[in-house]
Tab-separated table of C-alpha atoms in Angstrom:
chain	number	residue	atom	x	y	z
S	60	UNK	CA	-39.777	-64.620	-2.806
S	61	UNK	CA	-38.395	-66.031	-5.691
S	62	UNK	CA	-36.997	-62.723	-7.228
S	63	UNK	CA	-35.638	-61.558	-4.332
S	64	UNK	CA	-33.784	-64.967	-4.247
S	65	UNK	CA	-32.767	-65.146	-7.660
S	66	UNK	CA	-30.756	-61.410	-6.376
S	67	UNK	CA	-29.163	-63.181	-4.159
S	68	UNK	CA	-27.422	-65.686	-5.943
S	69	UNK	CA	-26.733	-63.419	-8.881
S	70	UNK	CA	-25.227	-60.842	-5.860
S	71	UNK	CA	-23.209	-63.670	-4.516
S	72	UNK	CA	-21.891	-64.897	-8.088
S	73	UNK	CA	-20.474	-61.612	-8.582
S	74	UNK	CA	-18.973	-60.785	-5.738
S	75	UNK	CA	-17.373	-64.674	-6.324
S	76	UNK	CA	-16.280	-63.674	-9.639
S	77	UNK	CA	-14.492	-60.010	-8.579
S	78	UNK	CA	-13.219	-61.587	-5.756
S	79	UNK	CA	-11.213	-64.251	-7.351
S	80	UNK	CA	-9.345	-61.619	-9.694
S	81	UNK	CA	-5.819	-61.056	-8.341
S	82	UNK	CA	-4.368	-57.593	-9.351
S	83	UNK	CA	-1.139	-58.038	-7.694
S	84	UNK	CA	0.105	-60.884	-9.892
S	85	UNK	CA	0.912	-59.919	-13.321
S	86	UNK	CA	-0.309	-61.654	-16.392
S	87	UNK	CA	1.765	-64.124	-18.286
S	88	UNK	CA	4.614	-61.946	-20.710
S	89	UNK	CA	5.636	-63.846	-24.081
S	90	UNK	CA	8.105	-61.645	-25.119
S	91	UNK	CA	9.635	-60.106	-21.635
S	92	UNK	CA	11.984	-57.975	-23.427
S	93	UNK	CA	9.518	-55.851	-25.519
S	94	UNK	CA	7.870	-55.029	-22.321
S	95	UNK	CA	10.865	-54.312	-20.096
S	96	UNK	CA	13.091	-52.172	-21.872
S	97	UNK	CA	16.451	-52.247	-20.963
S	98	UNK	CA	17.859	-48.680	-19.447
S	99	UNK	CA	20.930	-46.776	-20.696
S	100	UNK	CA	21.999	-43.769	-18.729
S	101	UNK	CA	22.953	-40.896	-20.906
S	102	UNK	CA	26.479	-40.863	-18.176
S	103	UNK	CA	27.042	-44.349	-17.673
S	104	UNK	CA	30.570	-45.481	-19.175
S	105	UNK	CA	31.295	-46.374	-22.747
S	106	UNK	CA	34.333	-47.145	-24.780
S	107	UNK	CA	33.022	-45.720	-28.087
S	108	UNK	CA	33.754	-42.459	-27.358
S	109	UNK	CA	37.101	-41.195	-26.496
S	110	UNK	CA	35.693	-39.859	-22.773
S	111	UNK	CA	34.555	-43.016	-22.223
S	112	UNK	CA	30.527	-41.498	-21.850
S	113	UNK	CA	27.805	-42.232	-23.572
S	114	UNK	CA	26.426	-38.801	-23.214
S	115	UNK	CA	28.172	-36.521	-25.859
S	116	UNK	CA	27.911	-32.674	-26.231
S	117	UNK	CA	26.880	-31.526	-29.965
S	118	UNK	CA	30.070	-30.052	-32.003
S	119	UNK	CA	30.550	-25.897	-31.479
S	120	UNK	CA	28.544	-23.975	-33.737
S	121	UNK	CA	25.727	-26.300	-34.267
S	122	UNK	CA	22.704	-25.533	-35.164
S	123	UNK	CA	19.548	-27.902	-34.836
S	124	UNK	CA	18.121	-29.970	-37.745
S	125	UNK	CA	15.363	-28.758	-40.407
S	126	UNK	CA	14.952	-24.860	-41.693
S	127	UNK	CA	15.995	-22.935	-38.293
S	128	UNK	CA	18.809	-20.483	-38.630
S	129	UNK	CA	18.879	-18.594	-35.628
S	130	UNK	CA	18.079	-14.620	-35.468
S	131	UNK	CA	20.535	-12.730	-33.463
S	132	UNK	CA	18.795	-9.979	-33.231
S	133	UNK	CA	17.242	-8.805	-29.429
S	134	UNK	CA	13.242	-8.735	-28.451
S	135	UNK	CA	14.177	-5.351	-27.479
S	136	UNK	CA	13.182	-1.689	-29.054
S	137	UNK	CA	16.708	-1.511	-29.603
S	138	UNK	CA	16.661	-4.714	-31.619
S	139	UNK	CA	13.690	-3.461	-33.440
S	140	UNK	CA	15.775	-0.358	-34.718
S	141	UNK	CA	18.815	-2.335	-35.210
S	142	UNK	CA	16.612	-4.831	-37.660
S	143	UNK	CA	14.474	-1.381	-39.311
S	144	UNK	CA	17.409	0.116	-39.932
S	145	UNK	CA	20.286	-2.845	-40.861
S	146	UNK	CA	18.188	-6.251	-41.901
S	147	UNK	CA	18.057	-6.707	-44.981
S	148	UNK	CA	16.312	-9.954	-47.448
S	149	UNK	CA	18.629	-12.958	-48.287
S	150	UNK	CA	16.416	-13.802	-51.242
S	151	UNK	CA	16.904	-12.624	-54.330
S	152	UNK	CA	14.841	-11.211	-56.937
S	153	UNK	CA	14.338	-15.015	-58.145
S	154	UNK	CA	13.612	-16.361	-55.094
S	155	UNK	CA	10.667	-14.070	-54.020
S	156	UNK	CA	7.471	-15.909	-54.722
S	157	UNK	CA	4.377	-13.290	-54.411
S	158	UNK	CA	2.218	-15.855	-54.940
S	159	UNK	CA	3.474	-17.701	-52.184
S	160	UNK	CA	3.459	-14.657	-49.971
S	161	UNK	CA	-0.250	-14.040	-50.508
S	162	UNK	CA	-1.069	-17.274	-49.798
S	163	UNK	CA	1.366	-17.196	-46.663
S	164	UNK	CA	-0.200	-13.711	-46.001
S	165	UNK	CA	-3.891	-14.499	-45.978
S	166	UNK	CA	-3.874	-17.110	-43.711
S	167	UNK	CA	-1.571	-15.766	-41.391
S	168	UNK	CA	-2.449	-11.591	-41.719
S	169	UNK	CA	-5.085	-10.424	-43.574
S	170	UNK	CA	-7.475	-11.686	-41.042
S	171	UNK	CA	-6.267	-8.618	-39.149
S	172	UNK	CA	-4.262	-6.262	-41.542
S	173	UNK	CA	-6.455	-7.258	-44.417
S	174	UNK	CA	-5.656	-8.494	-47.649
S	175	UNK	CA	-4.917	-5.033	-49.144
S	176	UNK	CA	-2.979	-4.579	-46.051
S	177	UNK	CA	-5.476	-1.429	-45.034
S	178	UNK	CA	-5.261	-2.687	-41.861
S	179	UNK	CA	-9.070	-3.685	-42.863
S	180	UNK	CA	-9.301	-7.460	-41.760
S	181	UNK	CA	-12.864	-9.304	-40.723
S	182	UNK	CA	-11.407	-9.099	-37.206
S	183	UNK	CA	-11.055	-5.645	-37.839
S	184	UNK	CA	-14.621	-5.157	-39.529
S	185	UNK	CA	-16.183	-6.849	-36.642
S	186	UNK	CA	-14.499	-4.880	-34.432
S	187	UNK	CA	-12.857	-8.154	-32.432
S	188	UNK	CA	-9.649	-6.015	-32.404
S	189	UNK	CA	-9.112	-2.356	-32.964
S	190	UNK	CA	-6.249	-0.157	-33.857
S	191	UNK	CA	-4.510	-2.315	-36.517
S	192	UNK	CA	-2.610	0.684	-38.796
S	193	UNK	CA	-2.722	0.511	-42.557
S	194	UNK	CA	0.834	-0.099	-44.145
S	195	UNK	CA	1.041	3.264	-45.960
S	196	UNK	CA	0.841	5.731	-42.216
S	197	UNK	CA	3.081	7.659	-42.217
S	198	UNK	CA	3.844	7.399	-38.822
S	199	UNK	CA	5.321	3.590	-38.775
S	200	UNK	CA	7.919	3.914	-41.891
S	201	UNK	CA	7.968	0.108	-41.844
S	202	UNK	CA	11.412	-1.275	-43.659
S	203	UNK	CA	12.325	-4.730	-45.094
S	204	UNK	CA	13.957	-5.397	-41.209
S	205	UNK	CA	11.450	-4.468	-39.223
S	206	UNK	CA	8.322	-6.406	-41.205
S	207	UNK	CA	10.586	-9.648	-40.534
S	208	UNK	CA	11.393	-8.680	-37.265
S	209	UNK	CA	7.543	-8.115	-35.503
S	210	UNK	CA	7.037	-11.363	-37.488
S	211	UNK	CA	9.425	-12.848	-35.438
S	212	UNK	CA	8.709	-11.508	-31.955
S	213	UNK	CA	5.701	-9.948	-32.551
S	214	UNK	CA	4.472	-6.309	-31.498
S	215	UNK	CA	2.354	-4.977	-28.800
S	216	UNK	CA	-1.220	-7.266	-29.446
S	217	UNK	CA	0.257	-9.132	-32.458
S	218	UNK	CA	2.283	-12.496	-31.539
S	219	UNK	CA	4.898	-13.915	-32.923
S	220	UNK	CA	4.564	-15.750	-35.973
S	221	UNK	CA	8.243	-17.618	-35.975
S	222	UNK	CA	6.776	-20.716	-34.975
S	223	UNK	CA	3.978	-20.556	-37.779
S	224	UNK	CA	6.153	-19.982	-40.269
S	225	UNK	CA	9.579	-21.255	-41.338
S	226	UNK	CA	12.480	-18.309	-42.306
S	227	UNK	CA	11.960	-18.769	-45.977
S	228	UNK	CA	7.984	-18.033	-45.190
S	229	UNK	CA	8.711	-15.317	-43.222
S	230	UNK	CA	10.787	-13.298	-45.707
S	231	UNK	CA	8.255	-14.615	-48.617
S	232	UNK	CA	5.546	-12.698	-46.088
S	233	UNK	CA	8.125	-9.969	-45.495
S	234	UNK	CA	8.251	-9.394	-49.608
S	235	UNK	CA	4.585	-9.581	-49.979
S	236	UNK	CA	3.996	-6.849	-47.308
S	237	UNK	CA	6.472	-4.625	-48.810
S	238	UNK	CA	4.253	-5.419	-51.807
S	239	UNK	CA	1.208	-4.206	-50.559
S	240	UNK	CA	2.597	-1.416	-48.719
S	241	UNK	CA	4.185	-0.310	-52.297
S	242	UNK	CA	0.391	-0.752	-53.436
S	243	UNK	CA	-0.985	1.235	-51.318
S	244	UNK	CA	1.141	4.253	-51.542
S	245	UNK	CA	0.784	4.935	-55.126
């Protein structure tokens, strides 16, 4: 009798205690104004600009902060040609870091195209994927263009890479393929 009593009271002193909690009134704010933030509409009227709105359109010909440069070149077959037959490296001689590519290259390719670029990658070996060509077929006459270009948009299973790697990477990659494909042919 005594336990079942003692359940009781402990039942009733915690229905007492959830009871007594009030979730419709907020607790106490010291500081208001880091909690509320005060709203600016990206329209609303403003005398620092000339148009009198906040809201401002970025100045022709912009391009968007950090390393992009945009590629004008189409996702199309006819884009591919275009960029096998007319792209061409902006870095120089100087500039073209092989030891950078490799690095660049391993992590990004040769777990499909192989380090030697035999198209012999683990993937490959374990036969995850299948049909990835060696750079020396004769078939595929890669150029400087079209190595930076499926880079960029990628080709039938391979993805794009443009968001992996920044344009400077992806012609440092572009240089160390046309490295390996040199390689291989002799």
């Amino acid at each position: 009798m005594k336990i079942a009593t003692k359940n009781i009271v402990v039942a009733i002193l915690l229905v007492g205690f959830t009871s007594c909690q009030k979730n419709s009134r907020p607790n106490y704010q010291y500081m208001p104004n880091m909690y509320e933030p005060v709203g600016y509409e990206a329209y609303q009227e403003s005398d620092a600009f000339a148009n009198g709105v906040e809201a401002q359109l970025p100045a022709e010909g912009t391009i968007p902060r950090g390393d992009f440069m945009p590629y004008e070149i189409e996702d199309t077959n006819e884009g591919y040609e275009q960029a096998k037959s007319s792209l061409t490296s902006p870095l120089d001689s100087t500039q073209v870091d092989f030891t950078r590519g490799k690095e660049l290259y391993d992590v990004y390719c040769g777990i499909c195209h192989g380090n030697k670029g035999n198209g012999q990658g683990k993937l490959v070996q374990r036969e995850k994927i299948l049909g990835v060509p060696s750079y020396d077929d004769a078939g595929r006459a890669i150029t400087t263009g079209s190595i930076y270009h499926v880079i960029y948009y990628g080709k039938n299973t391979m993805g794009s890479y443009a968001n992996q790697l920044n344009e400077e990477e992806r012609w440092q990659v572009t240089a160390y393929v046309e490295k390996l494909k040199a390689d291989l042919e002799k």
